[in-house]
């Protein structure tokens, strides 16, 4: 069943890639990239266990963090045109 | 006991895999960006926990188990923030959500008031 | 004072993740712990400084309830995605809110977004902008059960 789950994750990654290529807006592409990143984390965790790699979970954890920070950074860039602090730019969650 | 864990794990992994593909199909099928964010949410809020819990049920008690739990909590905690950031950036960039009027027909443009 | 607590917590966390006893690794770990503490110090200038979240049993009970809501709305959305007709009726409307403190607001907005089918696109003083795949989701939010539960946490 672990193999089946890994195949399902791979299929989803392909679907996300199709959306990333189709677009049509840059936000769609970023959404697809974010979904792809989450799937990568799951893939590393599951495949690492299946193949009993050493310390794969650290890689997965780090990838989850990088994926999140990357999404936020790119979105800030889209929103303000730069990644520097903007005063009075509305509320942050 | 371990047989119960084995079956439970298989069940979780299967459900997670199906939901994962569902999210991918949703990302492809939905008509506009904001609807796609909802579809992506399916994979991240339910498929990821199911897959990781299925994985945890297969592992023996060790530090790694806690790490899987941390990945799970991290994904759940950051997913809404990332979705919100994407939606906010898309709105700021001039994207308008597709909304349906009372007949159920879909029109462009926004009804931000009322 | 609370920086010392953060420092100790980070050091323990680092130790938990690493577990190595080599001089180089320990030096790098010390460096990263100090760096993160400095980042926290820098970030404390944003949005009124240091605030403490009171974590209690109520919060965990709320999170459990939230996960159940997430499962329920996921089932509805999965059914919708596999339906050949794709029966979605998206709405984008204002939702008046009564949550007051920053923690309540953050928790409410994140809870709405975490639940598939509803998405917070903007957070203002007295209202959120909500994108819903179905008007029923908005009606449920307007019913205010989630908001009531968050307000009763008293965070």
PDB file of N, CA, C and O in Angstrom, chain B residues 19 22 25-26 29-31 34-35 37-39 41-42 45-46 63 66-67 70 76 79-81 83-84 87-88 91 96-100 104 106 110-112 114, chain C residues 13 16-17 67 70-71 74-75 77-78 80-86 88-94 110 113-123 129 131-133:
ATOM      1  N   UNK B  19      -7.358  10.871  -2.053  1.00  0.00           N
ATOM      2  CA  UNK B  19      -7.603  12.302  -1.848  1.00  0.00           C
ATOM      3  C   UNK B  19      -6.550  13.147  -2.539  1.00  0.00           C
ATOM      4  O   UNK B  19      -6.835  14.224  -3.069  1.00  0.00           O
ATOM      5  N   UNK B  22      -7.452  13.353  -6.033  1.00  0.00           N
ATOM      6  CA  UNK B  22      -8.620  14.231  -6.126  1.00  0.00           C
ATOM      7  C   UNK B  22      -8.216  15.696  -6.148  1.00  0.00           C
ATOM      8  O   UNK B  22      -8.714  16.492  -6.957  1.00  0.00           O
ATOM      9  N   UNK B  25      -6.734  16.522  -9.531  1.00  0.00           N
ATOM     10  CA  UNK B  25      -7.792  16.671 -10.537  1.00  0.00           C
ATOM     11  C   UNK B  25      -8.528  17.986 -10.333  1.00  0.00           C
ATOM     12  O   UNK B  25      -8.833  18.703 -11.289  1.00  0.00           O
ATOM     13  N   UNK B  26      -8.780  18.331  -9.048  1.00  0.00           N
ATOM     14  CA  UNK B  26      -9.469  19.591  -8.749  1.00  0.00           C
ATOM     15  C   UNK B  26      -8.686  20.785  -9.244  1.00  0.00           C
ATOM     16  O   UNK B  26      -9.253  21.719  -9.818  1.00  0.00           O
ATOM     17  N   UNK B  29      -9.395  20.916 -12.887  1.00  0.00           N
ATOM     18  CA  UNK B  29     -10.764  21.110 -13.368  1.00  0.00           C
ATOM     19  C   UNK B  29     -11.368  22.471 -13.020  1.00  0.00           C
ATOM     20  O   UNK B  29     -12.244  22.956 -13.726  1.00  0.00           O
ATOM     21  N   UNK B  30     -10.952  23.036 -11.895  1.00  0.00           N
ATOM     22  CA  UNK B  30     -11.623  24.248 -11.411  1.00  0.00           C
ATOM     23  C   UNK B  30     -11.447  25.411 -12.384  1.00  0.00           C
ATOM     24  O   UNK B  30     -10.402  25.552 -13.012  1.00  0.00           O
ATOM     25  N   UNK B  31     -12.479  26.256 -12.499  1.00  0.00           N
ATOM     26  CA  UNK B  31     -12.480  27.261 -13.562  1.00  0.00           C
ATOM     27  C   UNK B  31     -11.591  28.477 -13.329  1.00  0.00           C
ATOM     28  O   UNK B  31     -11.132  29.071 -14.297  1.00  0.00           O
ATOM     29  N   UNK B  34      -9.099  31.257  -7.811  1.00  0.00           N
ATOM     30  CA  UNK B  34      -9.561  31.171  -6.426  1.00  0.00           C
ATOM     31  C   UNK B  34     -10.204  29.821  -6.132  1.00  0.00           C
ATOM     32  O   UNK B  34     -10.064  29.291  -5.028  1.00  0.00           O
ATOM     33  N   UNK B  35     -10.911  29.257  -7.139  1.00  0.00           N
ATOM     34  CA  UNK B  35     -11.493  27.929  -6.955  1.00  0.00           C
ATOM     35  C   UNK B  35     -10.396  26.880  -6.860  1.00  0.00           C
ATOM     36  O   UNK B  35     -10.527  25.897  -6.130  1.00  0.00           O
ATOM     37  N   UNK B  37      -7.499  27.278  -5.501  1.00  0.00           N
ATOM     38  CA  UNK B  37      -6.906  27.293  -4.166  1.00  0.00           C
ATOM     39  C   UNK B  37      -7.668  26.336  -3.248  1.00  0.00           C
ATOM     40  O   UNK B  37      -7.071  25.588  -2.471  1.00  0.00           O
ATOM     41  N   UNK B  38      -9.014  26.331  -3.369  1.00  0.00           N
ATOM     42  CA  UNK B  38      -9.821  25.408  -2.562  1.00  0.00           C
ATOM     43  C   UNK B  38      -9.450  23.964  -2.878  1.00  0.00           C
ATOM     44  O   UNK B  38      -9.307  23.124  -1.975  1.00  0.00           O
ATOM     45  N   UNK B  39      -9.305  23.661  -4.171  1.00  0.00           N
ATOM     46  CA  UNK B  39      -9.001  22.287  -4.577  1.00  0.00           C
ATOM     47  C   UNK B  39      -7.639  21.865  -4.042  1.00  0.00           C
ATOM     48  O   UNK B  39      -7.472  20.744  -3.555  1.00  0.00           O
ATOM     49  N   UNK B  41      -6.376  22.879  -1.421  1.00  0.00           N
ATOM     50  CA  UNK B  41      -6.536  22.685   0.017  1.00  0.00           C
ATOM     51  C   UNK B  41      -6.897  21.262   0.384  1.00  0.00           C
ATOM     52  O   UNK B  41      -6.531  20.792   1.466  1.00  0.00           O
ATOM     53  N   UNK B  42      -7.613  20.556  -0.505  1.00  0.00           N
ATOM     54  CA  UNK B  42      -8.001  19.169  -0.199  1.00  0.00           C
ATOM     55  C   UNK B  42      -6.764  18.316   0.035  1.00  0.00           C
ATOM     56  O   UNK B  42      -6.660  17.580   1.010  1.00  0.00           O
ATOM     57  N   UNK B  45      -4.855  19.656   3.397  1.00  0.00           N
ATOM     58  CA  UNK B  45      -5.437  19.573   4.733  1.00  0.00           C
ATOM     59  C   UNK B  45      -5.861  18.164   5.114  1.00  0.00           C
ATOM     60  O   UNK B  45      -5.907  17.849   6.278  1.00  0.00           O
ATOM     61  N   UNK B  46      -6.192  17.314   4.160  1.00  0.00           N
ATOM     62  CA  UNK B  46      -6.642  15.984   4.552  1.00  0.00           C
ATOM     63  C   UNK B  46      -5.746  14.875   4.004  1.00  0.00           C
ATOM     64  O   UNK B  46      -5.424  13.935   4.731  1.00  0.00           O
ATOM     65  N   UNK B  63      12.629   8.589  17.551  1.00  0.00           N
ATOM     66  CA  UNK B  63      12.651  10.029  17.345  1.00  0.00           C
ATOM     67  C   UNK B  63      12.011  10.405  16.019  1.00  0.00           C
ATOM     68  O   UNK B  63      11.403  11.458  15.875  1.00  0.00           O
ATOM     69  N   UNK B  66       8.351  11.387  16.022  1.00  0.00           N
ATOM     70  CA  UNK B  66       8.075  12.764  16.418  1.00  0.00           C
ATOM     71  C   UNK B  66       8.346  13.709  15.257  1.00  0.00           C
ATOM     72  O   UNK B  66       7.649  14.706  15.066  1.00  0.00           O
ATOM     73  N   UNK B  67       9.365  13.366  14.449  1.00  0.00           N
ATOM     74  CA  UNK B  67       9.680  14.228  13.302  1.00  0.00           C
ATOM     75  C   UNK B  67       8.549  14.205  12.278  1.00  0.00           C
ATOM     76  O   UNK B  67       8.204  15.231  11.708  1.00  0.00           O
ATOM     77  N   UNK B  70       5.991  16.392  13.488  1.00  0.00           N
ATOM     78  CA  UNK B  70       6.341  17.796  13.294  1.00  0.00           C
ATOM     79  C   UNK B  70       6.076  18.238  11.858  1.00  0.00           C
ATOM     80  O   UNK B  70       5.593  19.361  11.627  1.00  0.00           O
ATOM     81  N   UNK B  76       0.113  21.622   8.306  1.00  0.00           N
ATOM     82  CA  UNK B  76      -1.207  22.135   8.660  1.00  0.00           C
ATOM     83  C   UNK B  76      -1.142  23.596   9.090  1.00  0.00           C
ATOM     84  O   UNK B  76      -2.071  24.362   8.844  1.00  0.00           O
ATOM     85  N   UNK B  79      -0.146  25.879   5.721  1.00  0.00           N
ATOM     86  CA  UNK B  79      -0.982  25.854   4.524  1.00  0.00           C
ATOM     87  C   UNK B  79      -1.948  27.037   4.440  1.00  0.00           C
ATOM     88  O   UNK B  79      -2.031  27.686   3.401  1.00  0.00           O
ATOM     89  N   UNK B  80      -2.710  27.370   5.524  1.00  0.00           N
ATOM     90  CA  UNK B  80      -3.615  28.508   5.392  1.00  0.00           C
ATOM     91  C   UNK B  80      -2.881  29.813   5.139  1.00  0.00           C
ATOM     92  O   UNK B  80      -3.354  30.655   4.368  1.00  0.00           O
ATOM     93  N   UNK B  81      -1.706  29.987   5.758  1.00  0.00           N
ATOM     94  CA  UNK B  81      -0.962  31.231   5.538  1.00  0.00           C
ATOM     95  C   UNK B  81      -0.536  31.359   4.083  1.00  0.00           C
ATOM     96  O   UNK B  81      -0.666  32.433   3.477  1.00  0.00           O
ATOM     97  N   UNK B  83      -1.960  29.890   1.460  1.00  0.00           N
ATOM     98  CA  UNK B  83      -3.156  30.096   0.636  1.00  0.00           C
ATOM     99  C   UNK B  83      -3.602  31.544   0.710  1.00  0.00           C
ATOM    100  O   UNK B  83      -3.927  32.180  -0.304  1.00  0.00           O
ATOM    101  N   UNK B  84      -3.609  32.088   1.944  1.00  0.00           N
ATOM    102  CA  UNK B  84      -4.037  33.473   2.123  1.00  0.00           C
ATOM    103  C   UNK B  84      -3.101  34.424   1.379  1.00  0.00           C
ATOM    104  O   UNK B  84      -3.548  35.359   0.716  1.00  0.00           O
ATOM    105  N   UNK B  87      -3.892  34.219  -2.331  1.00  0.00           N
ATOM    106  CA  UNK B  87      -5.153  34.874  -2.689  1.00  0.00           C
ATOM    107  C   UNK B  87      -5.017  36.387  -2.618  1.00  0.00           C
ATOM    108  O   UNK B  87      -5.497  37.118  -3.490  1.00  0.00           O
ATOM    109  N   UNK B  88      -4.316  36.860  -1.575  1.00  0.00           N
ATOM    110  CA  UNK B  88      -4.163  38.296  -1.389  1.00  0.00           C
ATOM    111  C   UNK B  88      -3.319  38.896  -2.513  1.00  0.00           C
ATOM    112  O   UNK B  88      -3.642  39.951  -3.065  1.00  0.00           O
ATOM    113  N   UNK B  91      -5.396  39.048  -5.703  1.00  0.00           N
ATOM    114  CA  UNK B  91      -6.332  40.165  -5.687  1.00  0.00           C
ATOM    115  C   UNK B  91      -5.601  41.476  -5.926  1.00  0.00           C
ATOM    116  O   UNK B  91      -6.053  42.330  -6.688  1.00  0.00           O
ATOM    117  N   UNK B  96      -9.783  39.025 -10.464  1.00  0.00           N
ATOM    118  CA  UNK B  96     -11.087  39.096  -9.809  1.00  0.00           C
ATOM    119  C   UNK B  96     -11.689  37.702  -9.763  1.00  0.00           C
ATOM    120  O   UNK B  96     -11.676  36.998 -10.777  1.00  0.00           O
ATOM    121  N   UNK B  97     -12.229  37.296  -8.598  1.00  0.00           N
ATOM    122  CA  UNK B  97     -12.818  35.964  -8.538  1.00  0.00           C
ATOM    123  C   UNK B  97     -14.035  35.855  -9.436  1.00  0.00           C
ATOM    124  O   UNK B  97     -14.802  36.803  -9.588  1.00  0.00           O
ATOM    125  N   UNK B  98     -14.175  34.694 -10.044  1.00  0.00           N
ATOM    126  CA  UNK B  98     -15.380  34.367 -10.787  1.00  0.00           C
ATOM    127  C   UNK B  98     -16.489  34.165  -9.764  1.00  0.00           C
ATOM    128  O   UNK B  98     -16.328  33.401  -8.820  1.00  0.00           O
ATOM    129  N   UNK B  99     -17.606  34.865  -9.905  1.00  0.00           N
ATOM    130  CA  UNK B  99     -18.707  34.622  -8.974  1.00  0.00           C
ATOM    131  C   UNK B  99     -19.958  34.286  -9.757  1.00  0.00           C
ATOM    132  O   UNK B  99     -20.118  34.710 -10.908  1.00  0.00           O
ATOM    133  N   UNK B 100     -20.828  33.492  -9.135  1.00  0.00           N
ATOM    134  CA  UNK B 100     -22.062  33.111  -9.819  1.00  0.00           C
ATOM    135  C   UNK B 100     -23.199  33.982  -9.304  1.00  0.00           C
ATOM    136  O   UNK B 100     -23.282  34.277  -8.122  1.00  0.00           O
ATOM    137  N   UNK B 104     -27.158  30.936 -11.038  1.00  0.00           N
ATOM    138  CA  UNK B 104     -26.152  29.896 -11.054  1.00  0.00           C
ATOM    139  C   UNK B 104     -25.213  30.031 -12.235  1.00  0.00           C
ATOM    140  O   UNK B 104     -24.265  29.289 -12.344  1.00  0.00           O
ATOM    141  N   UNK B 106     -22.207  31.662 -14.330  1.00  0.00           N
ATOM    142  CA  UNK B 106     -21.008  32.284 -13.816  1.00  0.00           C
ATOM    143  C   UNK B 106     -20.650  33.523 -14.612  1.00  0.00           C
ATOM    144  O   UNK B 106     -20.674  33.526 -15.833  1.00  0.00           O
ATOM    145  N   UNK B 110     -16.666  41.344  -9.782  1.00  0.00           N
ATOM    146  CA  UNK B 110     -16.759  41.065  -8.355  1.00  0.00           C
ATOM    147  C   UNK B 110     -17.917  41.803  -7.723  1.00  0.00           C
ATOM    148  O   UNK B 110     -18.308  42.874  -8.163  1.00  0.00           O
ATOM    149  N   UNK B 111     -18.500  41.211  -6.716  1.00  0.00           N
ATOM    150  CA  UNK B 111     -19.480  41.918  -5.907  1.00  0.00           C
ATOM    151  C   UNK B 111     -18.886  42.010  -4.513  1.00  0.00           C
ATOM    152  O   UNK B 111     -19.123  41.167  -3.662  1.00  0.00           O
ATOM    153  N   UNK B 112     -18.084  43.039  -4.327  1.00  0.00           N
ATOM    154  CA  UNK B 112     -17.353  43.109  -3.068  1.00  0.00           C
ATOM    155  C   UNK B 112     -18.253  43.635  -1.946  1.00  0.00           C
ATOM    156  O   UNK B 112     -18.041  43.324  -0.791  1.00  0.00           O
ATOM    157  N   UNK B 114     -22.173  44.388  -0.147  1.00  0.00           N
ATOM    158  CA  UNK B 114     -23.300  43.624   0.412  1.00  0.00           C
ATOM    159  C   UNK B 114     -22.963  42.290   1.026  1.00  0.00           C
ATOM    160  O   UNK B 114     -21.939  41.696   0.841  1.00  0.00           O
TER     161      UNK B 114
ATOM    162  N   UNK C  13      15.492  22.388  21.197  1.00  0.00           N
ATOM    163  CA  UNK C  13      14.899  21.953  19.932  1.00  0.00           C
ATOM    164  C   UNK C  13      15.983  21.504  18.960  1.00  0.00           C
ATOM    165  O   UNK C  13      15.874  20.454  18.315  1.00  0.00           O
ATOM    166  N   UNK C  16      17.349  18.242  19.986  1.00  0.00           N
ATOM    167  CA  UNK C  16      16.430  17.161  19.664  1.00  0.00           C
ATOM    168  C   UNK C  16      16.551  16.757  18.191  1.00  0.00           C
ATOM    169  O   UNK C  16      16.550  15.572  17.854  1.00  0.00           O
ATOM    170  N   UNK C  17      16.695  17.761  17.316  1.00  0.00           N
ATOM    171  CA  UNK C  17      16.757  17.455  15.890  1.00  0.00           C
ATOM    172  C   UNK C  17      18.104  16.874  15.484  1.00  0.00           C
ATOM    173  O   UNK C  17      18.184  16.058  14.576  1.00  0.00           O
ATOM    174  N   UNK C  67     -10.487  20.158  13.211  1.00  0.00           N
ATOM    175  CA  UNK C  67     -10.079  19.067  12.327  1.00  0.00           C
ATOM    176  C   UNK C  67     -11.306  18.287  11.845  1.00  0.00           C
ATOM    177  O   UNK C  67     -11.371  17.864  10.694  1.00  0.00           O
ATOM    178  N   UNK C  70     -12.856  20.226   9.172  1.00  0.00           N
ATOM    179  CA  UNK C  70     -12.047  20.099   7.954  1.00  0.00           C
ATOM    180  C   UNK C  70     -12.397  18.802   7.224  1.00  0.00           C
ATOM    181  O   UNK C  70     -12.576  18.784   6.006  1.00  0.00           O
ATOM    182  N   UNK C  71     -12.533  17.710   7.990  1.00  0.00           N
ATOM    183  CA  UNK C  71     -12.873  16.422   7.372  1.00  0.00           C
ATOM    184  C   UNK C  71     -14.247  16.513   6.698  1.00  0.00           C
ATOM    185  O   UNK C  71     -14.416  16.099   5.541  1.00  0.00           O
ATOM    186  N   UNK C  74     -14.112  18.631   3.601  1.00  0.00           N
ATOM    187  CA  UNK C  74     -13.341  17.936   2.575  1.00  0.00           C
ATOM    188  C   UNK C  74     -14.207  16.933   1.830  1.00  0.00           C
ATOM    189  O   UNK C  74     -14.123  16.821   0.601  1.00  0.00           O
ATOM    190  N   UNK C  75     -15.043  16.195   2.592  1.00  0.00           N
ATOM    191  CA  UNK C  75     -15.899  15.199   1.944  1.00  0.00           C
ATOM    192  C   UNK C  75     -16.825  15.876   0.938  1.00  0.00           C
ATOM    193  O   UNK C  75     -16.976  15.413  -0.203  1.00  0.00           O
ATOM    194  N   UNK C  77     -16.331  18.701  -0.625  1.00  0.00           N
ATOM    195  CA  UNK C  77     -15.583  19.224  -1.768  1.00  0.00           C
ATOM    196  C   UNK C  77     -15.117  18.102  -2.700  1.00  0.00           C
ATOM    197  O   UNK C  77     -15.144  18.256  -3.931  1.00  0.00           O
ATOM    198  N   UNK C  78     -14.733  16.955  -2.116  1.00  0.00           N
ATOM    199  CA  UNK C  78     -14.290  15.825  -2.946  1.00  0.00           C
ATOM    200  C   UNK C  78     -15.448  15.347  -3.821  1.00  0.00           C
ATOM    201  O   UNK C  78     -15.272  15.077  -5.019  1.00  0.00           O
ATOM    202  N   UNK C  80     -17.822  17.139  -4.862  1.00  0.00           N
ATOM    203  CA  UNK C  80     -18.024  18.185  -5.874  1.00  0.00           C
ATOM    204  C   UNK C  80     -17.013  18.054  -7.012  1.00  0.00           C
ATOM    205  O   UNK C  80     -17.363  18.195  -8.182  1.00  0.00           O
ATOM    206  N   UNK C  81     -15.742  17.739  -6.654  1.00  0.00           N
ATOM    207  CA  UNK C  81     -14.697  17.681  -7.689  1.00  0.00           C
ATOM    208  C   UNK C  81     -14.944  16.519  -8.646  1.00  0.00           C
ATOM    209  O   UNK C  81     -14.762  16.645  -9.858  1.00  0.00           O
ATOM    210  N   UNK C  82     -15.401  15.363  -8.114  1.00  0.00           N
ATOM    211  CA  UNK C  82     -15.584  14.203  -8.979  1.00  0.00           C
ATOM    212  C   UNK C  82     -16.917  14.234  -9.714  1.00  0.00           C
ATOM    213  O   UNK C  82     -17.176  13.379 -10.562  1.00  0.00           O
ATOM    214  N   UNK C  83     -17.798  15.185  -9.370  1.00  0.00           N
ATOM    215  CA  UNK C  83     -19.067  15.314 -10.081  1.00  0.00           C
ATOM    216  C   UNK C  83     -18.799  15.818 -11.502  1.00  0.00           C
ATOM    217  O   UNK C  83     -18.129  16.830 -11.676  1.00  0.00           O
ATOM    218  N   UNK C  84     -19.294  15.106 -12.534  1.00  0.00           N
ATOM    219  CA  UNK C  84     -18.994  15.539 -13.907  1.00  0.00           C
ATOM    220  C   UNK C  84     -19.497  16.944 -14.212  1.00  0.00           C
ATOM    221  O   UNK C  84     -18.919  17.645 -15.041  1.00  0.00           O
ATOM    222  N   UNK C  85     -20.567  17.377 -13.522  1.00  0.00           N
ATOM    223  CA  UNK C  85     -21.130  18.697 -13.823  1.00  0.00           C
ATOM    224  C   UNK C  85     -20.387  19.813 -13.098  1.00  0.00           C
ATOM    225  O   UNK C  85     -20.627  20.988 -13.376  1.00  0.00           O
ATOM    226  N   UNK C  86     -19.494  19.463 -12.172  1.00  0.00           N
ATOM    227  CA  UNK C  86     -18.749  20.438 -11.369  1.00  0.00           C
ATOM    228  C   UNK C  86     -19.674  21.491 -10.742  1.00  0.00           C
ATOM    229  O   UNK C  86     -19.645  22.672 -11.118  1.00  0.00           O
ATOM    230  N   UNK C  88     -20.239  23.961  -8.727  1.00  0.00           N
ATOM    231  CA  UNK C  88     -19.797  24.993  -7.799  1.00  0.00           C
ATOM    232  C   UNK C  88     -20.485  26.314  -8.116  1.00  0.00           C
ATOM    233  O   UNK C  88     -20.773  26.617  -9.271  1.00  0.00           O
ATOM    234  N   UNK C  89     -20.800  27.065  -7.074  1.00  0.00           N
ATOM    235  CA  UNK C  89     -21.369  28.398  -7.236  1.00  0.00           C
ATOM    236  C   UNK C  89     -20.545  29.358  -6.388  1.00  0.00           C
ATOM    237  O   UNK C  89     -20.909  29.674  -5.259  1.00  0.00           O
ATOM    238  N   UNK C  90     -19.404  29.814  -6.915  1.00  0.00           N
ATOM    239  CA  UNK C  90     -18.518  30.618  -6.084  1.00  0.00           C
ATOM    240  C   UNK C  90     -19.118  31.973  -5.712  1.00  0.00           C
ATOM    241  O   UNK C  90     -19.820  32.594  -6.536  1.00  0.00           O
ATOM    242  N   UNK C  91     -18.885  32.389  -4.489  1.00  0.00           N
ATOM    243  CA  UNK C  91     -19.267  33.729  -4.059  1.00  0.00           C
ATOM    244  C   UNK C  91     -18.066  34.382  -3.394  1.00  0.00           C
ATOM    245  O   UNK C  91     -17.202  33.708  -2.849  1.00  0.00           O
ATOM    246  N   UNK C  92     -18.019  35.703  -3.466  1.00  0.00           N
ATOM    247  CA  UNK C  92     -16.942  36.460  -2.825  1.00  0.00           C
ATOM    248  C   UNK C  92     -17.601  37.606  -2.092  1.00  0.00           C
ATOM    249  O   UNK C  92     -18.033  38.559  -2.708  1.00  0.00           O
ATOM    250  N   UNK C  93     -17.722  37.476  -0.779  1.00  0.00           N
ATOM    251  CA  UNK C  93     -18.519  38.426  -0.015  1.00  0.00           C
ATOM    252  C   UNK C  93     -17.808  38.849   1.244  1.00  0.00           C
ATOM    253  O   UNK C  93     -16.838  38.246   1.689  1.00  0.00           O
ATOM    254  N   UNK C  94     -18.391  39.893   1.843  1.00  0.00           N
ATOM    255  CA  UNK C  94     -17.898  40.426   3.102  1.00  0.00           C
ATOM    256  C   UNK C  94     -18.508  39.627   4.247  1.00  0.00           C
ATOM    257  O   UNK C  94     -19.684  39.273   4.212  1.00  0.00           O
ATOM    258  N   UNK C 110      -7.286  31.973   9.889  1.00  0.00           N
ATOM    259  CA  UNK C 110      -6.603  30.747   9.485  1.00  0.00           C
ATOM    260  C   UNK C 110      -7.541  29.552   9.501  1.00  0.00           C
ATOM    261  O   UNK C 110      -7.439  28.668   8.658  1.00  0.00           O
ATOM    262  N   UNK C 113      -9.580  29.640   6.376  1.00  0.00           N
ATOM    263  CA  UNK C 113      -8.811  29.244   5.202  1.00  0.00           C
ATOM    264  C   UNK C 113      -8.484  27.756   5.223  1.00  0.00           C
ATOM    265  O   UNK C 113      -8.466  27.106   4.176  1.00  0.00           O
ATOM    266  N   UNK C 114      -8.233  27.213   6.410  1.00  0.00           N
ATOM    267  CA  UNK C 114      -7.871  25.799   6.503  1.00  0.00           C
ATOM    268  C   UNK C 114      -9.027  24.906   6.079  1.00  0.00           C
ATOM    269  O   UNK C 114      -8.812  23.837   5.507  1.00  0.00           O
ATOM    270  N   UNK C 115     -10.260  25.365   6.319  1.00  0.00           N
ATOM    271  CA  UNK C 115     -11.417  24.577   5.924  1.00  0.00           C
ATOM    272  C   UNK C 115     -11.592  24.692   4.419  1.00  0.00           C
ATOM    273  O   UNK C 115     -11.782  25.784   3.918  1.00  0.00           O
ATOM    274  N   UNK C 116     -11.515  23.586   3.665  1.00  0.00           N
ATOM    275  CA  UNK C 116     -11.665  23.696   2.215  1.00  0.00           C
ATOM    276  C   UNK C 116     -13.069  24.183   1.869  1.00  0.00           C
ATOM    277  O   UNK C 116     -14.030  23.829   2.537  1.00  0.00           O
ATOM    278  N   UNK C 117     -13.153  25.007   0.827  1.00  0.00           N
ATOM    279  CA  UNK C 117     -14.447  25.558   0.462  1.00  0.00           C
ATOM    280  C   UNK C 117     -14.626  26.991   0.918  1.00  0.00           C
ATOM    281  O   UNK C 117     -15.443  27.710   0.374  1.00  0.00           O
ATOM    282  N   UNK C 118     -13.858  27.413   1.913  1.00  0.00           N
ATOM    283  CA  UNK C 118     -13.898  28.814   2.319  1.00  0.00           C
ATOM    284  C   UNK C 118     -12.474  29.339   2.386  1.00  0.00           C
ATOM    285  O   UNK C 118     -11.562  28.624   2.804  1.00  0.00           O
ATOM    286  N   UNK C 119     -12.283  30.594   1.975  1.00  0.00           N
ATOM    287  CA  UNK C 119     -10.931  31.152   1.866  1.00  0.00           C
ATOM    288  C   UNK C 119     -10.975  32.623   2.266  1.00  0.00           C
ATOM    289  O   UNK C 119     -11.788  33.385   1.747  1.00  0.00           O
ATOM    290  N   UNK C 120     -10.139  33.011   3.213  1.00  0.00           N
ATOM    291  CA  UNK C 120     -10.064  34.419   3.604  1.00  0.00           C
ATOM    292  C   UNK C 120      -9.136  35.138   2.642  1.00  0.00           C
ATOM    293  O   UNK C 120      -7.974  34.767   2.525  1.00  0.00           O
ATOM    294  N   UNK C 121      -9.647  36.147   1.953  1.00  0.00           N
ATOM    295  CA  UNK C 121      -8.769  36.863   1.032  1.00  0.00           C
ATOM    296  C   UNK C 121      -8.294  38.180   1.621  1.00  0.00           C
ATOM    297  O   UNK C 121      -7.318  38.730   1.155  1.00  0.00           O
ATOM    298  N   UNK C 122      -8.993  38.723   2.630  1.00  0.00           N
ATOM    299  CA  UNK C 122      -8.548  39.982   3.211  1.00  0.00           C
ATOM    300  C   UNK C 122      -9.015  40.066   4.657  1.00  0.00           C
ATOM    301  O   UNK C 122     -10.123  39.634   4.974  1.00  0.00           O
ATOM    302  N   UNK C 123      -8.175  40.622   5.498  1.00  0.00           N
ATOM    303  CA  UNK C 123      -8.516  40.774   6.913  1.00  0.00           C
ATOM    304  C   UNK C 123      -8.529  42.254   7.238  1.00  0.00           C
ATOM    305  O   UNK C 123      -7.523  42.935   7.084  1.00  0.00           O
ATOM    306  N   UNK C 129     -12.903  39.476   4.015  1.00  0.00           N
ATOM    307  CA  UNK C 129     -13.457  39.145   2.701  1.00  0.00           C
ATOM    308  C   UNK C 129     -13.303  37.636   2.531  1.00  0.00           C
ATOM    309  O   UNK C 129     -12.203  37.101   2.700  1.00  0.00           O
ATOM    310  N   UNK C 131     -13.956  34.134   0.191  1.00  0.00           N
ATOM    311  CA  UNK C 131     -14.309  33.491  -1.073  1.00  0.00           C
ATOM    312  C   UNK C 131     -14.808  32.088  -0.755  1.00  0.00           C
ATOM    313  O   UNK C 131     -14.110  31.322  -0.091  1.00  0.00           O
ATOM    314  N   UNK C 132     -16.044  31.779  -1.206  1.00  0.00           N
ATOM    315  CA  UNK C 132     -16.623  30.460  -0.933  1.00  0.00           C
ATOM    316  C   UNK C 132     -16.940  29.767  -2.239  1.00  0.00           C
ATOM    317  O   UNK C 132     -17.343  30.411  -3.205  1.00  0.00           O
ATOM    318  N   UNK C 133     -16.779  28.450  -2.257  1.00  0.00           N
ATOM    319  CA  UNK C 133     -17.167  27.696  -3.447  1.00  0.00           C
ATOM    320  C   UNK C 133     -18.673  27.511  -3.501  1.00  0.00           C
ATOM    321  O   UNK C 133     -19.227  27.214  -4.547  1.00  0.00           O
TER     322      UNK C 133
END
